[in-house]
Phi, psi and omega in degrees: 000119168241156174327332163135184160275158174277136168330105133238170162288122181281145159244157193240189179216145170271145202247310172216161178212127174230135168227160194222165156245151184258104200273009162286325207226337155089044204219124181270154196246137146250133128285124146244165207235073200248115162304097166316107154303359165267305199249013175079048137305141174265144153227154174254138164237142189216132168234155194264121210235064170320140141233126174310155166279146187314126137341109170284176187217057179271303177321306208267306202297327188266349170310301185289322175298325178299265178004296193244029186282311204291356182281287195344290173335307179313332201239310163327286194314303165341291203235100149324178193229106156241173189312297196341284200254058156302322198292311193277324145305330196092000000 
């Protein structure tokens, strides 16, 4: 019969990993799941993952327009609006 394990430091390994975004708090979380290789112990971690907010691209977007206003006749005058690409001029 036997007695049990003997007292050690476990050691783990990672065992499952999970990520979510939590729309309360607006941050996305991993869980993990981390396992002893001696005695099948579980232990759990919840880490909080900030993501910065996007950039605006306010700079670029008004940059290319000053750039490529003075074409725009030009590329009309090319490709007229016919029922095909109406969708595609606007």
């Amino acid at each position: 019969m036997a007695e049990g394990l003997r007292p050690h430091h476990h050691q783990e390994f990672e065992y499952h990993t999970i990520q979510y975004f939590d729309k309360k708090r607006h941050v996305i979380v991993k869980k993990i799941q981390y396992m002893c290789m001696i005695c099948g112990r579980v232990r759990h971690e919840k880490y909080d993952c900030y993501v910065p907010p996007p950039k605006s691209k306010t700079k670029a977007l008004e940059s290319n327009k000053r750039k490529y206003q003075s074409l725009l006749p030009y590329f009309l005058f090319l490709y007229p609006k016919t029922e095909n690409n109406i969708a595609t001029h606007g």
